PDB file of C-alpha atoms in Angstrom:
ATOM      1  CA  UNK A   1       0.000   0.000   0.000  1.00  0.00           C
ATOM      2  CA  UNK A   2       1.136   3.339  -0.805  1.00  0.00           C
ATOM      3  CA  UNK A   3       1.593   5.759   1.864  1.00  0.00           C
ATOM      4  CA  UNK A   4      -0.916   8.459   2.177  1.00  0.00           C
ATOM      5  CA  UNK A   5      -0.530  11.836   0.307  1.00  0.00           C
ATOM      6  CA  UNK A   6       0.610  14.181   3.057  1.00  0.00           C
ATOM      7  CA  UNK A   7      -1.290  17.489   2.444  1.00  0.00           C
ATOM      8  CA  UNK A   8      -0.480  19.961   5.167  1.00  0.00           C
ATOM      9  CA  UNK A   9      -3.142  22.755   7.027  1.00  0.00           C
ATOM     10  CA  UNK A  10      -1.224  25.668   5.659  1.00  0.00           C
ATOM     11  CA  UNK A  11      -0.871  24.218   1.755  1.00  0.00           C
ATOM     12  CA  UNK A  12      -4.284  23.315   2.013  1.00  0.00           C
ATOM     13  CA  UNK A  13      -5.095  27.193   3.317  1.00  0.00           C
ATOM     14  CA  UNK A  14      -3.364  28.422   0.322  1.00  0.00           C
ATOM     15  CA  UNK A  15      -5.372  26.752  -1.724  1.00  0.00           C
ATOM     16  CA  UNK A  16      -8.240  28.093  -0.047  1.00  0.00           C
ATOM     17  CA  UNK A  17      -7.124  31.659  -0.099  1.00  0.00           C
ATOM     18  CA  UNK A  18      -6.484  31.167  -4.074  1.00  0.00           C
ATOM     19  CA  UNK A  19      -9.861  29.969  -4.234  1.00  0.00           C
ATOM     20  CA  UNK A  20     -11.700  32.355  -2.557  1.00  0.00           C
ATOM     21  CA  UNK A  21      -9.731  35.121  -4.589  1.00  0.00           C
ATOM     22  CA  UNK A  22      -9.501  33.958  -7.771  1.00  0.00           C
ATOM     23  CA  UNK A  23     -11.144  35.928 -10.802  1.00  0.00           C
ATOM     24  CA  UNK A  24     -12.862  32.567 -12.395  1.00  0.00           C
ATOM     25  CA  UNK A  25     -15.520  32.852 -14.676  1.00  0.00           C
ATOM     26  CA  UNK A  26     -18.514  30.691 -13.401  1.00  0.00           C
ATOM     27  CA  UNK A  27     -20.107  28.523 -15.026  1.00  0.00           C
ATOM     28  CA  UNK A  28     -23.106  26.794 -13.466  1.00  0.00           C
ATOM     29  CA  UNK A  29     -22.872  23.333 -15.134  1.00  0.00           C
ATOM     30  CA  UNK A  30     -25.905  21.056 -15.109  1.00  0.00           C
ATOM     31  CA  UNK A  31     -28.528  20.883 -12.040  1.00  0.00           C
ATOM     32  CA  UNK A  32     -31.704  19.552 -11.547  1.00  0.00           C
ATOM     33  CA  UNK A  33     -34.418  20.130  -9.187  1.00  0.00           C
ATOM     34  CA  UNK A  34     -34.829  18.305  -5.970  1.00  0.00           C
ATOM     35  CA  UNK A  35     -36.794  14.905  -6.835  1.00  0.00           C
ATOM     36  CA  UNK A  36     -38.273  11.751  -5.588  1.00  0.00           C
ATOM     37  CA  UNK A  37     -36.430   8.675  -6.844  1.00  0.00           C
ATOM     38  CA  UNK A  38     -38.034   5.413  -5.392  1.00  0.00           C
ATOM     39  CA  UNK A  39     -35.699   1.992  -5.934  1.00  0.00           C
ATOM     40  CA  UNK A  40     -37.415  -1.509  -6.507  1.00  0.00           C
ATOM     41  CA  UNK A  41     -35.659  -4.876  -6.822  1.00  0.00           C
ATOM     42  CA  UNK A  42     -37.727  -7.058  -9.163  1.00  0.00           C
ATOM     43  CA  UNK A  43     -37.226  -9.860 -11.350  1.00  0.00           C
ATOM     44  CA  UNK A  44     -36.579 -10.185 -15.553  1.00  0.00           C
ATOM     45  CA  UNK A  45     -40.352 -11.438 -15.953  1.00  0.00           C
ATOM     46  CA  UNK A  46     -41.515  -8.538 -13.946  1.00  0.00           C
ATOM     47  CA  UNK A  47     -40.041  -5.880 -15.743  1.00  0.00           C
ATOM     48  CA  UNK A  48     -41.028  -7.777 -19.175  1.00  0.00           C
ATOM     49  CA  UNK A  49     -44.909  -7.467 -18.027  1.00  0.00           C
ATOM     50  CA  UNK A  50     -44.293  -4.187 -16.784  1.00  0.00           C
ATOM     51  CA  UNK A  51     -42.898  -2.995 -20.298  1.00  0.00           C
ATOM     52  CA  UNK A  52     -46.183  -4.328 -21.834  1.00  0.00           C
ATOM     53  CA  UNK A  53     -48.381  -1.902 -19.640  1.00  0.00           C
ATOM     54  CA  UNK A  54     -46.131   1.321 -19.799  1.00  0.00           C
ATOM     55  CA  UNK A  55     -45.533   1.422 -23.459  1.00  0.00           C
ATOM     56  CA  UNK A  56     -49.272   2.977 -23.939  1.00  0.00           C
ATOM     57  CA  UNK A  57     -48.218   5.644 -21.656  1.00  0.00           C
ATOM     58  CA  UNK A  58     -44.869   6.620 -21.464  1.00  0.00           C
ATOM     59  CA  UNK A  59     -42.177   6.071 -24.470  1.00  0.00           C
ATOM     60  CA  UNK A  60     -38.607   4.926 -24.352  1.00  0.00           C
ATOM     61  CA  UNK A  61     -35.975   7.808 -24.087  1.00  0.00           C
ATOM     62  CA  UNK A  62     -35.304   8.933 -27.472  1.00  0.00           C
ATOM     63  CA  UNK A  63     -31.448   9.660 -26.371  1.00  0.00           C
ATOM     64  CA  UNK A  64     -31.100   5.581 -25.946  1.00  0.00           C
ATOM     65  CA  UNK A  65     -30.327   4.093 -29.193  1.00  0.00           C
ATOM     66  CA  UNK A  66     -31.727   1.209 -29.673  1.00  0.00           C
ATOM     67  CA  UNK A  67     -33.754   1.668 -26.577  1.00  0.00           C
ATOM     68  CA  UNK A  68     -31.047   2.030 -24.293  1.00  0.00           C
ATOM     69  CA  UNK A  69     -27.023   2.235 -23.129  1.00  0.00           C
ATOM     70  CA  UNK A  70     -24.326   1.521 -21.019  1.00  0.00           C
ATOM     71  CA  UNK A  71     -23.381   3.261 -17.965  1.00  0.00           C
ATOM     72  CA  UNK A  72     -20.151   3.161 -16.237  1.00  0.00           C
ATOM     73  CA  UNK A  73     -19.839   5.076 -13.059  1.00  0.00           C
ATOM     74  CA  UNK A  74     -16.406   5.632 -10.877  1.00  0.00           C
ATOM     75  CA  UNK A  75     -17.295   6.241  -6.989  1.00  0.00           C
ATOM     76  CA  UNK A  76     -15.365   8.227  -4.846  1.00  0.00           C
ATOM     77  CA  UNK A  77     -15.236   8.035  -1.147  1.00  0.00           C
ATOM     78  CA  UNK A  78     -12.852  10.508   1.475  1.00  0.00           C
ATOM     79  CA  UNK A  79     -10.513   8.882   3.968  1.00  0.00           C
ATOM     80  CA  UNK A  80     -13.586   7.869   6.662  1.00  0.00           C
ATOM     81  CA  UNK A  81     -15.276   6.129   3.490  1.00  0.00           C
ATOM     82  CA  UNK A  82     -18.339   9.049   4.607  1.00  0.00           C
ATOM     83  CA  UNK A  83     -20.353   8.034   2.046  1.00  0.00           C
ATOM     84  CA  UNK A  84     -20.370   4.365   2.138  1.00  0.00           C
ATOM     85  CA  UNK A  85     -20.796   4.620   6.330  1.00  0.00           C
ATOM     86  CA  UNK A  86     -23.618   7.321   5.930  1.00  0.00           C
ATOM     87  CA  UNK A  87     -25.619   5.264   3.623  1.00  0.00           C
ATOM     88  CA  UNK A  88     -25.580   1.865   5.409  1.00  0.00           C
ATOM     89  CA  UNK A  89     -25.974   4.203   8.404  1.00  0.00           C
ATOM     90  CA  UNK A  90     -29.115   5.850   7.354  1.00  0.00           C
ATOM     91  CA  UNK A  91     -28.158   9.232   7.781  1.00  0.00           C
ATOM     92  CA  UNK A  92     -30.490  11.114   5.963  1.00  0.00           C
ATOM     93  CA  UNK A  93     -28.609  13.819   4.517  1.00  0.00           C
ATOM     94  CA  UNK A  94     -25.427  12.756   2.714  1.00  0.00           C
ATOM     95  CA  UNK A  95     -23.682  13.327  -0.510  1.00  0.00           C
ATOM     96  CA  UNK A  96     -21.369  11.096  -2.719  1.00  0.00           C
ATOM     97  CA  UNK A  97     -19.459  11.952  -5.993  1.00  0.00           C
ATOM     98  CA  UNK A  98     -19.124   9.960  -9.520  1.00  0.00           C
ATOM     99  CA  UNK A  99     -17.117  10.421 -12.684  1.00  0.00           C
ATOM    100  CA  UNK A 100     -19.402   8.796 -15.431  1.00  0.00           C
ATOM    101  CA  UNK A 101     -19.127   7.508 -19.242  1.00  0.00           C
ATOM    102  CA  UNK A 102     -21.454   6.025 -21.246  1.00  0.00           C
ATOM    103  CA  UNK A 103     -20.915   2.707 -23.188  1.00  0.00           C
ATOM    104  CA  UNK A 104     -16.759   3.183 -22.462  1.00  0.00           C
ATOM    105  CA  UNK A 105     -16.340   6.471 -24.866  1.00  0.00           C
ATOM    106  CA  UNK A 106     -15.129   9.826 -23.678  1.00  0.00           C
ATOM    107  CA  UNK A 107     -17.577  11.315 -25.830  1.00  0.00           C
ATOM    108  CA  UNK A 108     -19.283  12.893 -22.816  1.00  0.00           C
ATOM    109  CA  UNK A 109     -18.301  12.849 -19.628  1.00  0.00           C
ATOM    110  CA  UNK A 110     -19.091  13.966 -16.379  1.00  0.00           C
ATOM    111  CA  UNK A 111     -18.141  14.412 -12.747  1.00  0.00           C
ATOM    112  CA  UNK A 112     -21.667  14.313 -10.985  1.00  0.00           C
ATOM    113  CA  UNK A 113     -22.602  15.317  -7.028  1.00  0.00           C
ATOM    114  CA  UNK A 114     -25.543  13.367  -5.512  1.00  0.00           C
ATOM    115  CA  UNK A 115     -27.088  14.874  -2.687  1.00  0.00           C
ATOM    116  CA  UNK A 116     -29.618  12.999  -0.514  1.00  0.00           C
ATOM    117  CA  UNK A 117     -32.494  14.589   1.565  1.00  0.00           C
ATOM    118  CA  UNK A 118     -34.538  12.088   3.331  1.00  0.00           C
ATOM    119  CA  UNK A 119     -36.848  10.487   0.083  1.00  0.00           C
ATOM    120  CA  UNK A 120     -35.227  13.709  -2.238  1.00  0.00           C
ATOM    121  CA  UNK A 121     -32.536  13.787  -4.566  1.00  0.00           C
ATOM    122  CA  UNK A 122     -30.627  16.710  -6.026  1.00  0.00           C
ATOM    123  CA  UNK A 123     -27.507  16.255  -8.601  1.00  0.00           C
ATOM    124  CA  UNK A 124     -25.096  18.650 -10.131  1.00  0.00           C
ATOM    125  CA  UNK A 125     -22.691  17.658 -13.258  1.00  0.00           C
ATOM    126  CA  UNK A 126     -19.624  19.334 -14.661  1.00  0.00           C
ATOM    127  CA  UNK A 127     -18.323  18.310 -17.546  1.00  0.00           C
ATOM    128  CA  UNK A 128     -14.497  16.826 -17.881  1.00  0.00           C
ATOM    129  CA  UNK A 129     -12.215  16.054 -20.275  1.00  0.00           C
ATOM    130  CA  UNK A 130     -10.282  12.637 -20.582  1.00  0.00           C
ATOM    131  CA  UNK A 131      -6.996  14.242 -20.460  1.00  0.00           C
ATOM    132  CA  UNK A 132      -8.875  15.844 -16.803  1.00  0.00           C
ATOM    133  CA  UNK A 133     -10.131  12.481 -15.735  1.00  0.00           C
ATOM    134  CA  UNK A 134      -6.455  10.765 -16.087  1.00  0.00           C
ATOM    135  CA  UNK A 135      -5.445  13.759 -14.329  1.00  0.00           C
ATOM    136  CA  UNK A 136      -7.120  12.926 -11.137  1.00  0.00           C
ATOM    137  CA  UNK A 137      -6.601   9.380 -11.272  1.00  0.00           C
ATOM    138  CA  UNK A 138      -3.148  10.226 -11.367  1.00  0.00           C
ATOM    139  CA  UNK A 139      -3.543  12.487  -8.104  1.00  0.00           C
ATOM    140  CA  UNK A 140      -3.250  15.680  -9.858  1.00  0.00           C
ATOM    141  CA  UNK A 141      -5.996  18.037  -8.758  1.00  0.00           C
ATOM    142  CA  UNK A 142      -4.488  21.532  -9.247  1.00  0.00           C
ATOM    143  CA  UNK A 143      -6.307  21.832 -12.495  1.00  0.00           C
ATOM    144  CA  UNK A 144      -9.570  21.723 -10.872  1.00  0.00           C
ATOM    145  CA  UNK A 145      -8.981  24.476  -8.900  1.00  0.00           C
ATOM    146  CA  UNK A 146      -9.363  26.848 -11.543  1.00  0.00           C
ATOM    147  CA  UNK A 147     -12.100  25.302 -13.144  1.00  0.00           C
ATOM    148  CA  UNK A 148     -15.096  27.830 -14.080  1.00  0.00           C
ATOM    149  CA  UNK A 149     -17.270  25.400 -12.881  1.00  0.00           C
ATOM    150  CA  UNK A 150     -17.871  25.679  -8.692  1.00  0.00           C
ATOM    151  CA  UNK A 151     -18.392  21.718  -8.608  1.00  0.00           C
ATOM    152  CA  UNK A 152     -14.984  20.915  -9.725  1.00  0.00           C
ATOM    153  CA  UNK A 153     -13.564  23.172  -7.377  1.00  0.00           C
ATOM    154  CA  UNK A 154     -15.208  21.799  -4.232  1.00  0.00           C
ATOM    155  CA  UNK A 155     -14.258  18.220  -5.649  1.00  0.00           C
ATOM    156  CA  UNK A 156     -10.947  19.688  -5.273  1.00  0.00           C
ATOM    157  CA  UNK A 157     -10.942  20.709  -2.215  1.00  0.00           C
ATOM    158  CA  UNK A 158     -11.985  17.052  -1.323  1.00  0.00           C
ATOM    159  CA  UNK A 159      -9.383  15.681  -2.374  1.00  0.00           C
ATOM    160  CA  UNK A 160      -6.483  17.542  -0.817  1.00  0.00           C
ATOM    161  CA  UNK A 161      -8.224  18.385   2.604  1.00  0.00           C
ATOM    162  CA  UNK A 162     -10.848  14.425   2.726  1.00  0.00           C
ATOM    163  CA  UNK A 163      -8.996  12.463   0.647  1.00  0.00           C
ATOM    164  CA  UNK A 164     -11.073  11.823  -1.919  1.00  0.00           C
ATOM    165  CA  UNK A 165     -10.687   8.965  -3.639  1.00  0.00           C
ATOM    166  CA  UNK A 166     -11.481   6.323  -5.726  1.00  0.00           C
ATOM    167  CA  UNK A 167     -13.374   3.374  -4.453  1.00  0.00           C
ATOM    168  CA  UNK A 168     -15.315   1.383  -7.555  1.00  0.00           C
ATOM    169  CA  UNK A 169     -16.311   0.936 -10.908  1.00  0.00           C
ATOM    170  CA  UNK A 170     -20.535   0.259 -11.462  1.00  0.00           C
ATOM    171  CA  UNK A 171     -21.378  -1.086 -14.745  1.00  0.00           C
ATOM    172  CA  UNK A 172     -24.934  -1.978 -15.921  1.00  0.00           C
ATOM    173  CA  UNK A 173     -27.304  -1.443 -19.182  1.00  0.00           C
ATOM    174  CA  UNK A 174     -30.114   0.807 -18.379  1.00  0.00           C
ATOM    175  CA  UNK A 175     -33.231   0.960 -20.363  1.00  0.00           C
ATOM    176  CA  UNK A 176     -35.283   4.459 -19.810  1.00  0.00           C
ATOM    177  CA  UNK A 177     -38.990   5.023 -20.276  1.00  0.00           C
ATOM    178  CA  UNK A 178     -40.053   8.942 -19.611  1.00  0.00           C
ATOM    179  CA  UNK A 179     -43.661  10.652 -19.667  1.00  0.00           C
ATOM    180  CA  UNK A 180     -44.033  13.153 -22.696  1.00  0.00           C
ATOM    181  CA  UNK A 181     -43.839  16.326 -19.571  1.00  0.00           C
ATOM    182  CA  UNK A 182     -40.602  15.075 -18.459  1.00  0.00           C
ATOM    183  CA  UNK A 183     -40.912  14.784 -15.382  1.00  0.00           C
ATOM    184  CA  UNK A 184     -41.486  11.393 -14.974  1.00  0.00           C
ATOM    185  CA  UNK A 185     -38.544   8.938 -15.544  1.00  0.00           C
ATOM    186  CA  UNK A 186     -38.662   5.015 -15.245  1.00  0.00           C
ATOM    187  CA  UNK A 187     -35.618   3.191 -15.579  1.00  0.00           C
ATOM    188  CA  UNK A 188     -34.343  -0.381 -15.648  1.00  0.00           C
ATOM    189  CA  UNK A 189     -30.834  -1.065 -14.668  1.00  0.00           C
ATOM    190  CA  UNK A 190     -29.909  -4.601 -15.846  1.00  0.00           C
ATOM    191  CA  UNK A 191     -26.772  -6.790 -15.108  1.00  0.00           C
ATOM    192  CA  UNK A 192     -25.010  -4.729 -12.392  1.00  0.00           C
ATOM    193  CA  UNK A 193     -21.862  -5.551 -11.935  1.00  0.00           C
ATOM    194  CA  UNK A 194     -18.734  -4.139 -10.284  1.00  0.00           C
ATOM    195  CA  UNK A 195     -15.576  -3.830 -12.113  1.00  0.00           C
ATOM    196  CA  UNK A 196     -12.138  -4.766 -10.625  1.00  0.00           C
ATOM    197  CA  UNK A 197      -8.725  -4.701 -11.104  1.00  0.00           C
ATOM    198  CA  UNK A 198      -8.282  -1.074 -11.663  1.00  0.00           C
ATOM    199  CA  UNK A 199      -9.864   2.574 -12.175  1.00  0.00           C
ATOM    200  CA  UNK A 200      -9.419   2.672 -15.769  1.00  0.00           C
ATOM    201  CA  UNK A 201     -13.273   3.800 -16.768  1.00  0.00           C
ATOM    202  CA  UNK A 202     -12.119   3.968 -20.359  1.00  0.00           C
ATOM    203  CA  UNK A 203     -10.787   0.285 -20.298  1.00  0.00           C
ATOM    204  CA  UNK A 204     -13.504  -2.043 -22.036  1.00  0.00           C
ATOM    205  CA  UNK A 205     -11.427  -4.898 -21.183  1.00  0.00           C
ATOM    206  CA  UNK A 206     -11.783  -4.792 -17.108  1.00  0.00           C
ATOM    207  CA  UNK A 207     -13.421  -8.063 -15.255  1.00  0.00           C
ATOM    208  CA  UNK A 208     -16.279  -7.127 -13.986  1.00  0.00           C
ATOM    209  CA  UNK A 209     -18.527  -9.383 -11.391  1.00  0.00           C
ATOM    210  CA  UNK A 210     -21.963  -9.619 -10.826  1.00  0.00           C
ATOM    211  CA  UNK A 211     -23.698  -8.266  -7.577  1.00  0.00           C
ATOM    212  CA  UNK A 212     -27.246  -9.237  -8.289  1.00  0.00           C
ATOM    213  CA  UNK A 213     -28.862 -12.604  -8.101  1.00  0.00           C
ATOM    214  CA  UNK A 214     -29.496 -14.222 -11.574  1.00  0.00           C
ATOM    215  CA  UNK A 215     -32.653 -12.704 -13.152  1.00  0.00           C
ATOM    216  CA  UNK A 216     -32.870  -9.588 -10.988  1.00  0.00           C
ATOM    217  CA  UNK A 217     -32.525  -5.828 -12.086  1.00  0.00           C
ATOM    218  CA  UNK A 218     -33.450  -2.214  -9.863  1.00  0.00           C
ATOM    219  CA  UNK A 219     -36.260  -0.626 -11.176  1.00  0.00           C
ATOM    220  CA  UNK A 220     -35.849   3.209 -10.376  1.00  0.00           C
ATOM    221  CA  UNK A 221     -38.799   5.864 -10.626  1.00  0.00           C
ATOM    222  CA  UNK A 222     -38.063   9.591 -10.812  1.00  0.00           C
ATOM    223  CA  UNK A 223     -39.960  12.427 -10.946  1.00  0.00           C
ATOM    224  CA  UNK A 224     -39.820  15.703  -9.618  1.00  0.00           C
ATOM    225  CA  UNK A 225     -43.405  16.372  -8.068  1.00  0.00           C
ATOM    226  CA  UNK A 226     -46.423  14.205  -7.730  1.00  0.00           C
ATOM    227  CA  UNK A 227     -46.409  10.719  -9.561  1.00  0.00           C
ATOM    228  CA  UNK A 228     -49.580  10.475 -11.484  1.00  0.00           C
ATOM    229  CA  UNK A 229     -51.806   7.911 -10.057  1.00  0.00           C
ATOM    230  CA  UNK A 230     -51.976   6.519 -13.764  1.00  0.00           C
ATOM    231  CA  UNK A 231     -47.650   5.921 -12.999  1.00  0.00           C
ATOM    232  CA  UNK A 232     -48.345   4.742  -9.459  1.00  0.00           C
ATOM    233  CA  UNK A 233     -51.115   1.228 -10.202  1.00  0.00           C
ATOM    234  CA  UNK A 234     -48.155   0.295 -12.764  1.00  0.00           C
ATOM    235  CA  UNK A 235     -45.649   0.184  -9.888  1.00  0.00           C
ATOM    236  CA  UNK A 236     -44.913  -3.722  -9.017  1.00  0.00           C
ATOM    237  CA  UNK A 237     -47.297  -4.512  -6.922  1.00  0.00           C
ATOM    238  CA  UNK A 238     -45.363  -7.364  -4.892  1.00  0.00           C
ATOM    239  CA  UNK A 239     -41.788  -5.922  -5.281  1.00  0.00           C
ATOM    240  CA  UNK A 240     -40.247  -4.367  -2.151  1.00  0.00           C
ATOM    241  CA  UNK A 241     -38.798  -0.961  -2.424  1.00  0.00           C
ATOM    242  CA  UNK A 242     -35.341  -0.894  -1.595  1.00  0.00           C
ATOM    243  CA  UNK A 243     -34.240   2.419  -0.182  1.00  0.00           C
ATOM    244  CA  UNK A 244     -31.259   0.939   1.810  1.00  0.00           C
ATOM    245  CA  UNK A 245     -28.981  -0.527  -0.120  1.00  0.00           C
ATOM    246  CA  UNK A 246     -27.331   1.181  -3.708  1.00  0.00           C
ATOM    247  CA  UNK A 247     -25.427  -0.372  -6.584  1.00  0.00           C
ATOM    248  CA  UNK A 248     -22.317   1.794  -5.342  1.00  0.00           C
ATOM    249  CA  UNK A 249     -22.717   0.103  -1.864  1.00  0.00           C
ATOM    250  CA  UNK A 250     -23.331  -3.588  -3.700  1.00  0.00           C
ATOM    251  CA  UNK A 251     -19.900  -3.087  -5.880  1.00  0.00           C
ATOM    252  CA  UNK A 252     -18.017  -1.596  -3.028  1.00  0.00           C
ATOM    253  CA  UNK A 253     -18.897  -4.303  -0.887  1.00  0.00           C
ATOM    254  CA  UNK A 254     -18.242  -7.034  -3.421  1.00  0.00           C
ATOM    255  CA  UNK A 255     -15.010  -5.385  -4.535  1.00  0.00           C
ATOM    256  CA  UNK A 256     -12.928  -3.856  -1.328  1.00  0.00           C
ATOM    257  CA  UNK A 257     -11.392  -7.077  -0.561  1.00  0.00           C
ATOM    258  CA  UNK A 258      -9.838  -6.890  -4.014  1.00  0.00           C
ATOM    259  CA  UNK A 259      -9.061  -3.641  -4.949  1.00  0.00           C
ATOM    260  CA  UNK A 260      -8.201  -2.285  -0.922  1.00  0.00           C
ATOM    261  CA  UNK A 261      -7.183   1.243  -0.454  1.00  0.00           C
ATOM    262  CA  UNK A 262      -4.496   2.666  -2.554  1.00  0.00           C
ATOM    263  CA  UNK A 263      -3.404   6.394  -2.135  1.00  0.00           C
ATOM    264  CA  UNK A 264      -0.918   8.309  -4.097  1.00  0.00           C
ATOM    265  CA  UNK A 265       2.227   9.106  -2.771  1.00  0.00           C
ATOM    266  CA  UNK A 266       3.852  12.555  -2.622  1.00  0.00           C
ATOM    267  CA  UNK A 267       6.114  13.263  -5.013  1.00  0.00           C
TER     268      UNK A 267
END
């Protein structure tokens, strides 16, 4: 294991000083409202027969072709692993932050902030470069610091005052289903699986292992004020909602004892 970066107070002061004083200019990235995003754990048949009653009333995402994509998200996690022991602690506000890529090009990608109050959900995106994303997995930060965009520069100072690392890879192919309005979103996240043997999120070629029983997939709902009552008699009927547990929690728990805790060394 590599020894731990040693950032000291006053560097990391400096940093905040430069912060606080530099002439940036902001961009606000991507943000959405706060929403409600319920989590069910059902079976292949059950989304099948669900499919059959939702296509009269919503439509599949016209963004997925051929009705849907790969996701690939990398986790992060500080020193304490905060986000890993708030969620299987219940605390009900916490926060947790992702790079992600769809289907394993650097077409578009993203460094995302989830926030979590109570049964609400509220993300913010920045956009990154590849050349930016090798960056940090190298341990170089300094470039987010002058970012124009204010969520790159608080992931920043995450990493050189928390620690903020990386912790897992979550693959899976979602298929998405919205309402014409928008504000309703069903998705279907099949095969979830954790990937292992590195941080790589560009590298197609990285084992990846299953944390799902055969035949199961998480059903998520999403929507930003009331769910229709039409939306609400197609929910599964006999599936429990699973609020406590999340595929980053399933693939960090499945991978730890593989990948352990690596931190850069000062150079």
């Amino acid at each position: 294991m590599k020894k731990i970066k040693n950032i000291s107070h006053a560097r990391i002061a400096e940093h905040m000083k430069q912060l606080k004083n530099a002439e940036i200019p902001e961009h606000a990235g991507t943000a959405e409202h706060f929403r409600n995003e319920w989590k069910y754990l059902i079976s292949t048949s059950e989304k099948e027969l669900l499919e059959l009653r939702m296509k009269h009333l919503l439509k599949k995402d016209p963004h997925a072709s051929d009705g849907g994509y790969m996701i690939r998200s990398l986790y992060f996690d500080d020193y304490w692993n905060s986000a890993y022991e708030e969620k299987e602690s219940g605390v009900l506000m916490r926060k947790k932050y992702r790079i992600r890529i769809y289907d394993y090009s650097d077409r578009s990608i993203k460094l995302e902030r989830k926030k979590k109050f109570g049964s609400y959900i509220y993300k913010e995106s920045a956009p990154l470069t590849r050349e930016e994303v090798e960056k940090i997995l190298a341990g170089e930060y300094e470039f987010l610091l002058h970012s124009p965009y204010s969520l790159c520069r608080e992931f920043y100072i995450e990493c050189v005052s928390n620690m903020m690392r990386p912790r897992t890879i979550v693959d899976y192919d979602r298929v998405p289903w919205i309402m014409d309005t928008g504000t309703v979103r069903i998705t279907f996240d099949c095969d979830v699986r954790a990937a292992v043997g590195g941080y790589d999120i560009f590298d197609p070629t990285l084992a990846t292992l299953p944390v799902l029983e055969p035949g199961k997939l998480v059903m998520e709902v999403k929507f930003t004020e009331l769910l229709p009552q039409i939306i609400r008699d197609l929910l599964p009927p006999q599936s429990a909602e699973f609020t406590a547990v999340s595929k980053y929690v399933l693939c960090y728990e499945k991978t730890r004892y593989l990948n352990g805790f690596e931190y850069w060394a000062e150079n």
